[in-house]
Short mmCIF file of C-alpha atoms and ligand atoms in Angstrom, two decimals:
data_model
loop_
_atom_site.label_atom_id
_atom_site.label_comp_id
_atom_site.label_asym_id
_atom_site.label_seq_id
_atom_site.Cartn_x
_atom_site.Cartn_y
_atom_site.Cartn_z
CA MET A 23 9.92 -7.38 -23.78
CA ALA A 24 8.42 -7.60 -20.22
CA ARG A 25 5.15 -5.79 -19.95
CA ALA A 26 3.39 -4.76 -16.75
CA LEU A 27 -0.32 -3.85 -16.12
CA ILE A 28 -0.68 -1.97 -12.88
CA THR A 29 -3.90 -1.18 -11.14
CA GLY A 30 -3.67 1.65 -8.51
CA ILE A 31 -1.24 3.41 -10.71
CA THR A 32 -2.32 6.76 -9.28
CA GLY A 33 -1.56 5.74 -5.73
CA GLN A 34 1.57 5.67 -3.70
CA ASP A 35 2.77 2.07 -4.56
CA GLY A 36 1.55 2.34 -8.15
CA GLN A 37 3.92 5.28 -8.69
CA HIS A 38 6.99 3.71 -7.03
CA LEU A 39 6.44 0.45 -8.87
CA ALA A 40 6.12 2.19 -12.29
CA GLU A 41 9.38 3.96 -11.56
CA PHE A 42 11.08 0.75 -10.58
CA LEU A 43 9.89 -1.35 -13.50
CA HIS A 44 10.77 1.50 -15.91
CA GLY A 45 14.30 1.22 -14.52
CA LYS A 46 14.17 -2.41 -15.49
CA GLY A 47 13.09 -1.83 -19.00
CA TYR A 48 9.42 -2.86 -18.75
CA GLU A 49 6.57 -1.54 -20.90
CA ILE A 50 4.15 -0.16 -18.45
CA PHE A 51 0.34 0.18 -18.51
CA GLY A 52 -1.61 1.83 -15.72
CA VAL A 53 -5.19 1.34 -15.10
CA VAL A 54 -7.04 4.72 -14.15
CA LYS A 55 -10.66 4.71 -12.98
CA GLY A 56 -13.30 7.31 -13.78
CA GLN A 57 -14.42 9.32 -16.79
CA ASN A 58 -12.21 12.38 -15.89
CA ASN A 59 -9.88 11.28 -13.03
CA PRO A 60 -7.73 14.40 -12.08
CA ARG A 61 -4.76 12.12 -11.13
CA ALA A 62 -4.54 10.70 -14.66
CA GLN A 63 -2.91 13.94 -15.90
CA GLN A 64 -0.40 13.80 -13.00
CA ILE A 65 0.62 10.33 -14.14
CA ARG A 66 0.94 11.39 -17.76
CA GLU A 67 3.11 14.34 -16.72
CA GLU A 68 5.26 12.65 -14.18
CA PHE A 69 5.52 9.23 -15.83
CA PRO A 70 5.30 9.74 -19.60
CA PHE A 71 6.54 6.16 -20.09
CA VAL A 72 3.33 4.88 -18.73
CA GLU A 73 0.49 4.15 -21.09
CA VAL A 74 -2.75 5.12 -19.14
CA LEU A 75 -5.69 2.76 -19.76
CA SER A 76 -9.33 3.17 -18.58
CA GLY A 77 -10.64 0.65 -16.22
CA ASP A 78 -12.25 0.00 -12.91
CA LEU A 79 -11.97 -3.04 -10.53
CA THR A 80 -15.77 -3.00 -10.18
CA ASP A 81 -16.15 -3.35 -13.87
CA LEU A 82 -15.04 -6.82 -15.36
CA PRO A 83 -15.38 -5.91 -19.09
CA SER A 84 -13.05 -2.94 -18.47
CA LEU A 85 -10.42 -5.23 -17.01
CA VAL A 86 -10.58 -7.67 -19.83
CA SER A 87 -10.20 -4.77 -22.25
CA CYS A 88 -7.15 -3.50 -20.31
CA LEU A 89 -5.64 -6.94 -20.43
CA GLU A 90 -6.35 -7.30 -24.26
CA THR A 91 -4.73 -3.89 -24.89
CA ALA A 92 -1.59 -4.32 -22.70
CA GLN A 93 -0.99 -8.06 -23.27
CA PRO A 94 0.98 -8.04 -20.03
CA THR A 95 3.46 -10.61 -18.87
CA GLU A 96 2.83 -9.41 -15.28
CA VAL A 97 -0.30 -7.80 -13.56
CA TYR A 98 0.10 -5.99 -10.27
CA ASN A 99 -3.19 -5.52 -8.56
CA LEU A 100 -2.56 -2.51 -6.29
CA GLY A 101 -5.95 -0.82 -6.78
CA ALA A 102 -8.24 -0.71 -3.72
CA ILE A 103 -10.09 1.33 -1.34
CA SER A 104 -7.11 1.35 0.94
CA PHE A 105 -8.00 3.79 3.78
CA VAL A 106 -9.07 1.55 6.78
CA HIS A 107 -11.08 4.32 8.53
CA PHE A 108 -13.01 5.08 5.30
CA SER A 109 -13.96 1.39 4.98
CA TRP A 110 -16.50 1.76 7.79
CA THR A 111 -18.14 4.58 6.00
CA GLN A 112 -18.47 2.76 2.71
CA ALA A 113 -18.14 -1.03 3.57
CA GLU A 114 -20.11 -2.31 0.56
CA LEU A 115 -17.93 -0.19 -1.88
CA THR A 116 -14.85 -1.47 -0.09
CA ALA A 117 -15.84 -5.07 -0.25
CA ASN A 118 -16.62 -4.69 -3.97
CA THR A 119 -13.41 -3.02 -4.88
CA THR A 120 -10.90 -4.29 -2.47
CA GLY A 121 -12.41 -7.79 -2.23
CA LEU A 122 -14.44 -8.70 -5.29
CA GLY A 123 -12.13 -6.60 -7.53
CA VAL A 124 -9.39 -9.28 -6.99
CA LEU A 125 -11.75 -11.97 -8.17
CA ARG A 126 -12.60 -9.97 -11.25
CA MET A 127 -9.03 -9.45 -12.12
CA LEU A 128 -8.24 -13.11 -11.85
CA GLU A 129 -11.24 -14.05 -13.90
CA ALA A 130 -10.18 -11.50 -16.54
CA ILE A 131 -6.71 -13.10 -16.61
CA ARG A 132 -8.30 -16.54 -17.01
CA MET A 133 -10.45 -15.16 -19.79
CA VAL A 134 -7.58 -13.35 -21.70
CA GLY A 135 -4.59 -15.60 -20.92
CA GLY A 136 -6.27 -18.93 -21.62
CA GLN A 137 -6.94 -21.88 -19.35
CA GLN A 138 -3.78 -23.85 -19.93
CA ASN A 139 -0.26 -22.63 -19.30
CA ASN A 140 -1.53 -19.16 -18.73
CA PRO A 141 1.47 -16.84 -19.28
CA ILE A 142 0.26 -13.95 -17.12
CA ARG A 143 1.92 -13.66 -13.65
CA PHE A 144 -0.33 -12.02 -11.00
CA TYR A 145 0.66 -10.07 -7.81
CA GLN A 146 -2.04 -9.35 -5.20
CA ALA A 147 -1.48 -6.50 -2.67
CA SER A 148 -2.45 -8.22 0.44
CA SER A 149 -2.20 -6.50 3.87
CA SER A 150 -1.04 -6.97 7.53
CA GLU A 151 -4.38 -5.44 8.29
CA MET A 152 -5.58 -9.08 7.74
CA PHE A 153 -3.89 -10.12 10.98
CA GLY A 154 -5.94 -7.44 12.90
CA LYS A 155 -6.43 -8.60 16.39
CA VAL A 156 -3.11 -10.46 16.17
CA ARG A 157 -3.09 -14.26 17.13
CA GLU A 158 0.68 -14.27 17.42
CA VAL A 159 3.86 -11.96 17.56
CA PRO A 160 5.51 -11.45 15.29
CA GLN A 161 3.11 -12.16 12.27
CA SER A 162 4.31 -14.67 9.54
CA GLU A 163 2.79 -16.22 6.50
CA LEU A 164 1.50 -18.91 8.88
CA THR A 165 -0.35 -16.55 11.34
CA PRO A 166 -4.18 -16.98 11.18
CA PHE A 167 -6.16 -13.90 10.07
CA HIS A 168 -8.45 -11.89 12.40
CA PRO A 169 -9.51 -8.79 10.48
CA ARG A 170 -10.85 -5.83 12.42
CA SER A 171 -12.28 -3.64 9.64
CA PRO A 172 -14.33 -3.93 6.50
CA TYR A 173 -11.19 -3.28 4.69
CA GLY A 174 -9.39 -6.11 6.49
CA CYS A 175 -12.20 -8.51 5.70
CA ALA A 176 -12.15 -7.49 2.04
CA LYS A 177 -8.43 -8.12 1.99
CA VAL A 178 -8.78 -11.55 3.41
CA PHE A 179 -11.09 -12.50 0.60
CA GLY A 180 -8.68 -11.02 -1.96
CA HIS A 181 -5.94 -12.98 -0.32
CA ASP A 182 -7.76 -16.19 -0.12
CA ILE A 183 -9.23 -16.03 -3.66
CA THR A 184 -5.72 -15.50 -5.03
CA VAL A 185 -4.47 -18.52 -3.16
CA ASN A 186 -7.47 -20.46 -4.47
CA TYR A 187 -7.09 -19.55 -8.14
CA ARG A 188 -3.41 -20.67 -7.84
CA GLU A 189 -4.50 -23.97 -6.44
CA SER A 190 -7.59 -24.39 -8.74
CA TYR A 191 -6.21 -23.23 -12.06
CA GLY A 192 -2.54 -23.31 -11.69
CA LEU A 193 -2.30 -19.60 -12.22
CA TYR A 194 1.14 -17.97 -11.35
CA ALA A 195 -0.47 -15.88 -8.48
CA CYS A 196 1.29 -14.47 -5.61
CA SER A 197 0.15 -12.56 -2.53
CA GLY A 198 2.30 -10.11 -0.82
CA ILE A 199 1.29 -9.52 2.82
CA LEU A 200 2.79 -6.11 3.15
CA PHE A 201 3.13 -4.27 6.36
CA ASN A 202 2.62 -0.46 6.48
CA HIS A 203 4.86 1.29 4.17
CA GLU A 204 5.04 5.13 3.72
CA GLY A 205 7.12 7.84 2.08
CA PRO A 206 6.57 11.27 0.52
CA ARG A 207 3.94 9.99 -1.97
CA ARG A 208 1.75 8.71 0.92
CA GLY A 209 -1.78 10.09 0.98
CA LEU A 210 -2.45 12.84 3.47
CA GLU A 211 -5.25 10.76 5.12
CA PHE A 212 -2.73 8.30 6.60
CA VAL A 213 -1.27 8.98 9.91
CA THR A 214 2.40 9.18 8.95
CA ARG A 215 1.90 11.84 6.22
CA LYS A 216 -0.77 13.71 8.14
CA ILE A 217 1.96 14.01 10.88
CA SER A 218 4.83 14.94 8.56
CA ASN A 219 2.78 17.49 6.70
CA ALA A 220 1.49 19.14 9.93
CA VAL A 221 4.97 19.30 11.46
CA ALA A 222 6.19 21.12 8.40
CA ARG A 223 3.27 23.46 8.56
CA ILE A 224 3.65 24.00 12.31
CA LYS A 225 7.46 24.84 11.80
CA LEU A 226 6.56 27.36 9.06
CA GLY A 227 3.93 28.92 11.29
CA VAL A 228 0.86 28.21 8.92
CA GLN A 229 -0.67 25.61 11.28
CA SER A 230 -0.97 25.69 15.10
CA ASP A 231 -1.63 22.04 15.99
CA ILE A 232 -2.71 18.66 14.75
CA SER A 233 -5.73 16.52 15.81
CA LEU A 234 -5.14 12.74 15.86
CA GLY A 235 -6.91 9.60 17.27
CA ASN A 236 -5.23 6.73 19.03
CA LEU A 237 -1.67 7.48 19.68
CA ASP A 238 -0.92 4.08 21.25
CA ALA A 239 -1.27 1.88 18.11
CA LYS A 240 1.92 0.27 16.95
CA ARG A 241 2.90 -0.32 13.32
CA ASP A 242 5.74 -2.00 11.51
CA TRP A 243 6.63 1.00 9.13
CA GLY A 244 8.84 0.64 6.18
CA TYR A 245 9.60 2.72 3.07
CA ALA A 246 7.43 2.14 -0.07
CA GLY A 247 10.37 2.32 -2.45
CA ASP A 248 11.83 -0.75 -0.75
CA TYR A 249 8.52 -2.68 -0.76
CA VAL A 250 7.74 -2.53 -4.50
CA LYS A 251 10.98 -4.39 -5.14
CA ALA A 252 9.64 -7.28 -3.12
CA MET A 253 6.58 -7.27 -5.24
CA TRP A 254 8.68 -7.68 -8.29
CA LEU A 255 10.92 -10.32 -6.86
CA MET A 256 7.79 -12.43 -6.05
CA LEU A 257 7.01 -12.61 -9.73
CA GLN A 258 10.53 -13.64 -10.74
CA GLN A 259 10.66 -16.87 -8.84
CA ASN A 260 10.24 -20.33 -10.23
CA GLU A 261 7.01 -21.04 -8.21
CA PRO A 262 4.26 -18.66 -7.07
CA ASP A 263 4.03 -18.18 -3.41
CA ASP A 264 2.83 -15.83 -0.55
CA TYR A 265 5.28 -13.53 1.52
CA VAL A 266 5.21 -11.28 4.52
CA VAL A 267 7.12 -8.09 3.72
CA ALA A 268 8.04 -6.07 6.76
CA THR A 269 11.00 -4.50 8.72
CA GLY A 270 10.63 -6.58 11.89
CA GLU A 271 10.42 -3.52 14.08
CA THR A 272 7.31 -1.87 15.59
CA HIS A 273 6.87 1.76 16.74
CA SER A 274 3.97 3.71 18.17
CA ILE A 275 2.28 6.83 16.77
CA GLU A 276 4.02 8.72 19.68
CA GLU A 277 7.34 7.49 18.58
CA PHE A 278 6.62 8.80 15.09
CA LEU A 279 5.46 12.24 16.58
CA GLU A 280 8.74 12.32 18.64
CA LEU A 281 10.98 11.94 15.71
CA ALA A 282 8.98 13.99 13.41
CA PHE A 283 8.87 17.11 15.63
CA ALA A 284 12.51 16.59 16.70
CA GLU A 285 13.47 16.77 12.92
CA VAL A 286 12.30 20.41 12.80
CA GLY A 287 13.89 21.27 16.22
CA ILE A 288 10.83 20.93 18.47
CA ALA A 289 11.73 18.85 21.41
CA ASP A 290 8.18 18.45 23.10
CA TRP A 291 5.41 17.67 20.75
CA HIS A 292 2.72 17.47 23.42
CA PRO A 293 1.55 21.13 23.20
CA TYR A 294 0.94 20.72 19.43
CA VAL A 295 -1.05 17.50 19.50
CA LYS A 296 -4.74 17.27 20.23
CA GLN A 297 -6.86 13.97 20.45
CA ASP A 298 -10.19 14.02 18.52
CA PRO A 299 -12.80 11.21 18.90
CA ARG A 300 -13.46 11.57 15.11
CA PHE A 301 -10.19 9.89 14.38
CA PHE A 302 -10.74 6.85 16.67
CA ARG A 303 -11.85 3.71 14.89
CA PRO A 304 -14.76 1.46 15.90
CA ALA A 305 -12.30 -1.52 16.18
CA GLU A 306 -8.54 -0.93 16.37
CA VAL A 307 -5.49 -2.94 15.27
CA ASP A 308 -3.29 -2.32 18.34
CA LEU A 309 0.02 -3.99 17.35
CA LEU A 310 1.61 -5.11 13.99
CA ILE A 311 5.08 -6.45 13.73
CA GLY A 312 6.05 -8.75 10.81
CA ASP A 313 8.53 -11.64 10.42
CA PRO A 314 10.17 -11.11 6.98
CA THR A 315 12.37 -14.18 7.31
CA LYS A 316 10.86 -15.90 4.26
CA ALA A 317 11.21 -12.90 2.01
CA ARG A 318 14.69 -12.41 3.13
CA GLU A 319 15.74 -16.05 2.61
CA LYS A 320 13.82 -16.89 -0.58
CA LEU A 321 13.70 -13.52 -2.36
CA GLY A 322 16.91 -12.05 -1.01
CA TRP A 323 14.90 -8.95 -0.08
CA LYS A 324 15.64 -6.55 2.87
CA PRO A 325 14.58 -2.94 3.61
CA GLU A 326 17.14 -0.26 3.02
CA VAL A 327 15.47 2.60 4.88
CA ASP A 328 15.19 2.40 8.63
CA PHE A 329 12.46 4.07 10.91
CA PRO A 330 14.30 7.28 11.79
CA GLY A 331 15.45 7.57 7.97
CA LEU A 332 11.72 7.20 6.91
CA VAL A 333 10.47 9.88 9.25
CA ARG A 334 13.33 12.28 8.25
CA MET A 335 12.69 11.73 4.57
CA MET A 336 8.91 12.49 4.92
CA VAL A 337 9.38 15.57 7.13
CA ARG A 338 12.12 17.05 4.90
CA HIS A 339 10.08 16.49 1.76
CA ASP A 340 6.91 18.25 3.37
CA LEU A 341 9.03 21.11 4.61
CA ALA A 342 10.37 21.63 1.18
CA VAL A 343 6.93 21.45 -0.40
CA GLU A 344 5.23 23.75 2.18
CA SER A 345 8.14 26.24 2.01
CA ALA A 346 7.84 26.36 -1.82
CA LYS A 347 4.10 27.13 -1.43
CA LEU A 348 4.89 29.95 0.84
CA SER A 349 7.39 31.59 -1.45
CA LYS A 350 5.05 31.61 -4.47
P1 LIG B 28 -3.39 4.25 -2.30
O1 LIG B 28 -2.29 5.27 -2.48
O2 LIG B 28 -4.51 4.53 -1.54
O3 LIG B 28 -3.73 3.89 -3.87
C1 LIG B 28 -4.99 3.08 -4.17
C2 LIG B 28 -5.14 3.06 -5.63
O4 LIG B 28 -6.34 2.29 -5.85
C3 LIG B 28 -5.47 4.43 -6.25
O5 LIG B 28 -4.72 4.56 -7.37
C4 LIG B 28 -6.85 4.41 -6.60
O6 LIG B 28 -7.23 5.17 -7.70
C5 LIG B 28 -7.08 3.02 -6.90
N1 LIG B 28 -8.49 2.51 -6.97
C6 LIG B 28 -9.43 2.72 -5.96
N2 LIG B 28 -10.68 2.25 -6.33
C7 LIG B 28 -10.41 1.68 -7.59
C8 LIG B 28 -11.18 1.07 -8.49
N3 LIG B 28 -12.58 0.82 -8.24
N4 LIG B 28 -10.73 0.61 -9.65
C9 LIG B 28 -9.39 0.79 -9.95
N5 LIG B 28 -8.55 1.38 -9.07
C10 LIG B 28 -9.09 1.84 -8.02
O7 LIG B 28 -2.78 2.81 -1.80
P2 LIG B 28 -1.25 2.34 -1.72
O8 LIG B 28 -0.66 2.72 -0.41
O9 LIG B 28 -0.51 2.67 -2.93
O10 LIG B 28 -1.44 0.79 -1.56
C11 LIG B 28 -1.49 -0.04 -2.73
C12 LIG B 28 -2.33 -1.33 -2.49
O11 LIG B 28 -1.42 -2.08 -1.36
C13 LIG B 28 -3.54 -1.26 -2.06
O12 LIG B 28 -4.29 -2.33 -2.49
C14 LIG B 28 -3.49 -1.29 -0.47
O13 LIG B 28 -4.73 -1.76 0.10
C15 LIG B 28 -2.34 -2.29 -0.38
N6 LIG B 28 -1.55 -2.13 0.87
C16 LIG B 28 -0.90 -0.92 1.20
C17 LIG B 28 -0.09 -0.95 2.31
C18 LIG B 28 0.49 0.39 2.66
O14 LIG B 28 1.11 0.45 3.77
N7 LIG B 28 0.64 1.32 1.68
C19 LIG B 28 0.14 -2.06 3.07
C20 LIG B 28 -0.44 -3.24 2.61
C21 LIG B 28 -1.30 -3.28 1.58
P3 LIG B 28 -7.76 6.79 -7.49
O15 LIG B 28 -6.44 7.48 -7.37
O16 LIG B 28 -8.42 7.03 -8.81
O17 LIG B 28 -8.62 6.81 -6.28
N1 LIG B 29 -5.25 7.76 9.51
C1 LIG B 29 -5.14 8.11 10.72
N2 LIG B 29 -5.42 9.35 11.12
N3 LIG B 29 -4.77 7.12 11.68
C2 LIG B 29 -4.60 7.56 12.98
C3 LIG B 29 -4.92 8.88 13.38
C4 LIG B 29 -5.32 9.93 12.39
O1 LIG B 29 -5.57 11.04 12.69
N4 LIG B 29 -4.64 8.92 14.71
C5 LIG B 29 -4.23 7.81 15.04
N5 LIG B 29 -4.18 6.99 14.00
C6 LIG B 29 -3.81 5.51 14.10
C7 LIG B 29 -4.91 4.52 13.37
O2 LIG B 29 -6.04 4.38 14.51
C8 LIG B 29 -4.03 3.41 13.23
O3 LIG B 29 -3.94 2.59 14.40
C9 LIG B 29 -2.64 3.95 12.87
O4 LIG B 29 -2.68 5.23 13.23
C10 LIG B 29 -2.27 3.88 11.44
O5 LIG B 29 -3.37 4.32 10.64
P1 LIG B 29 -3.16 4.62 9.07
O6 LIG B 29 -1.98 5.50 8.79
O7 LIG B 29 -4.52 5.15 8.51
O8 LIG B 29 -2.87 3.20 8.51
P2 LIG B 29 -3.51 1.74 8.89
O9 LIG B 29 -2.44 0.88 9.53
O10 LIG B 29 -4.94 1.73 9.33
O11 LIG B 29 -3.56 1.04 7.31
C11 LIG B 29 -2.53 1.13 6.44
O12 LIG B 29 -1.69 0.02 6.47
C12 LIG B 29 -2.28 -1.21 6.13
C13 LIG B 29 -1.21 -2.27 6.35
O13 LIG B 29 -1.19 -2.59 7.72
C14 LIG B 29 -3.07 1.30 4.92
O14 LIG B 29 -2.02 1.63 4.08
C15 LIG B 29 -3.78 0.03 4.52
O15 LIG B 29 -4.21 0.15 3.18
C16 LIG B 29 -2.76 -1.06 4.71
O16 LIG B 29 -3.32 -2.29 4.24
#
């Protein structure tokens, strides 16, 4: 039976991936950090088929122990300090978790899986944030990196060390360079969910406005449920490789606002949106747009949810959640 070990199980992608792999009949092990992580209980309740293991990407012995217990055929390394803005506040923690954490997991795989014909397949959650100040448009697997944040720098290390371990030790290690992907499980700190949640609350009269930073930035936004399929497909190929996963479209924060407010019948969003210097970044990534040709041709992957569909899904979800809170 296929067995998957997932770091970052309490995050957006970890939950989508667990659901997806469960549908494929996998036995699933999820790594949860901390001595009493409140999100562990949520995982046990919502995903009873996941066996929760205690581990931390900053602690090599704990990763070895997780691998020994799970005996996985596939490891998905989704755990990270993933909020770009936060990475300036705790740059060392970000480098240690998001960067060195990848090296620790690769070493743990070498220790547990053996040096020759290591049977464990490894997926690394790389990021379009590595392209940063983009060198070409659109960005492909061949576009040089120019990270703009401590997070982006840490992801470049994680990406490069994954490629290096594949080339040095023959590990089946893949790196998915995923562009922004969102959905109802997105954390409230990220701009799309911050907006969809605020729009719902404004519609219901429990919030008056929303404060944001740079509204001009453009992102290639897809749906997280589509993107975890690409992760799995990468580990089912004959040879390990790296792939860009994106929609090939880009939209500004303003376009997201326009569609989100329109979804609740508000035609002009301007009176509800304030700009606050606290939400601007020391260095910005102005434009991301991916070229997913390789993923489409080699993996047969394509996104199912388009941009308006994504915004609609998130706003409708938050409207339902916030309405339910009010009726309690
Ligand atoms: P997320 O919702 O922020 O989840 C991050 C996960 O990492 C959480 O489960 C968190 O656990 C865990 N984590 C943090 N520090 C850890 C540590 N020291 N040891 C073990 N686990 C730790 O992120 P996501 O959106 O699901 O993204 C998944 C991965 O894809 C991340 O690596 C992210 O950087 C990368 N990525 C995301 C996108 C995107 O648009 N979503 C795009 C490209 C790449 P707690 O809940 O306990 O904090
Ligand atoms: N979070 C946030 N909050 N972002 C804002 C705000 C705000 O109030 N106002 C404007 N923005 C802008 C940011 O400056 C950025 O240009 C854009 O909205 C998107 O910000 P986030 O949603 O925080 O995502 P991100 O693009 O920085 O990072 C996400 O995508 C990466 C892939 O490109 C994260 O999921 C990363 O983990 C991921 O690697």
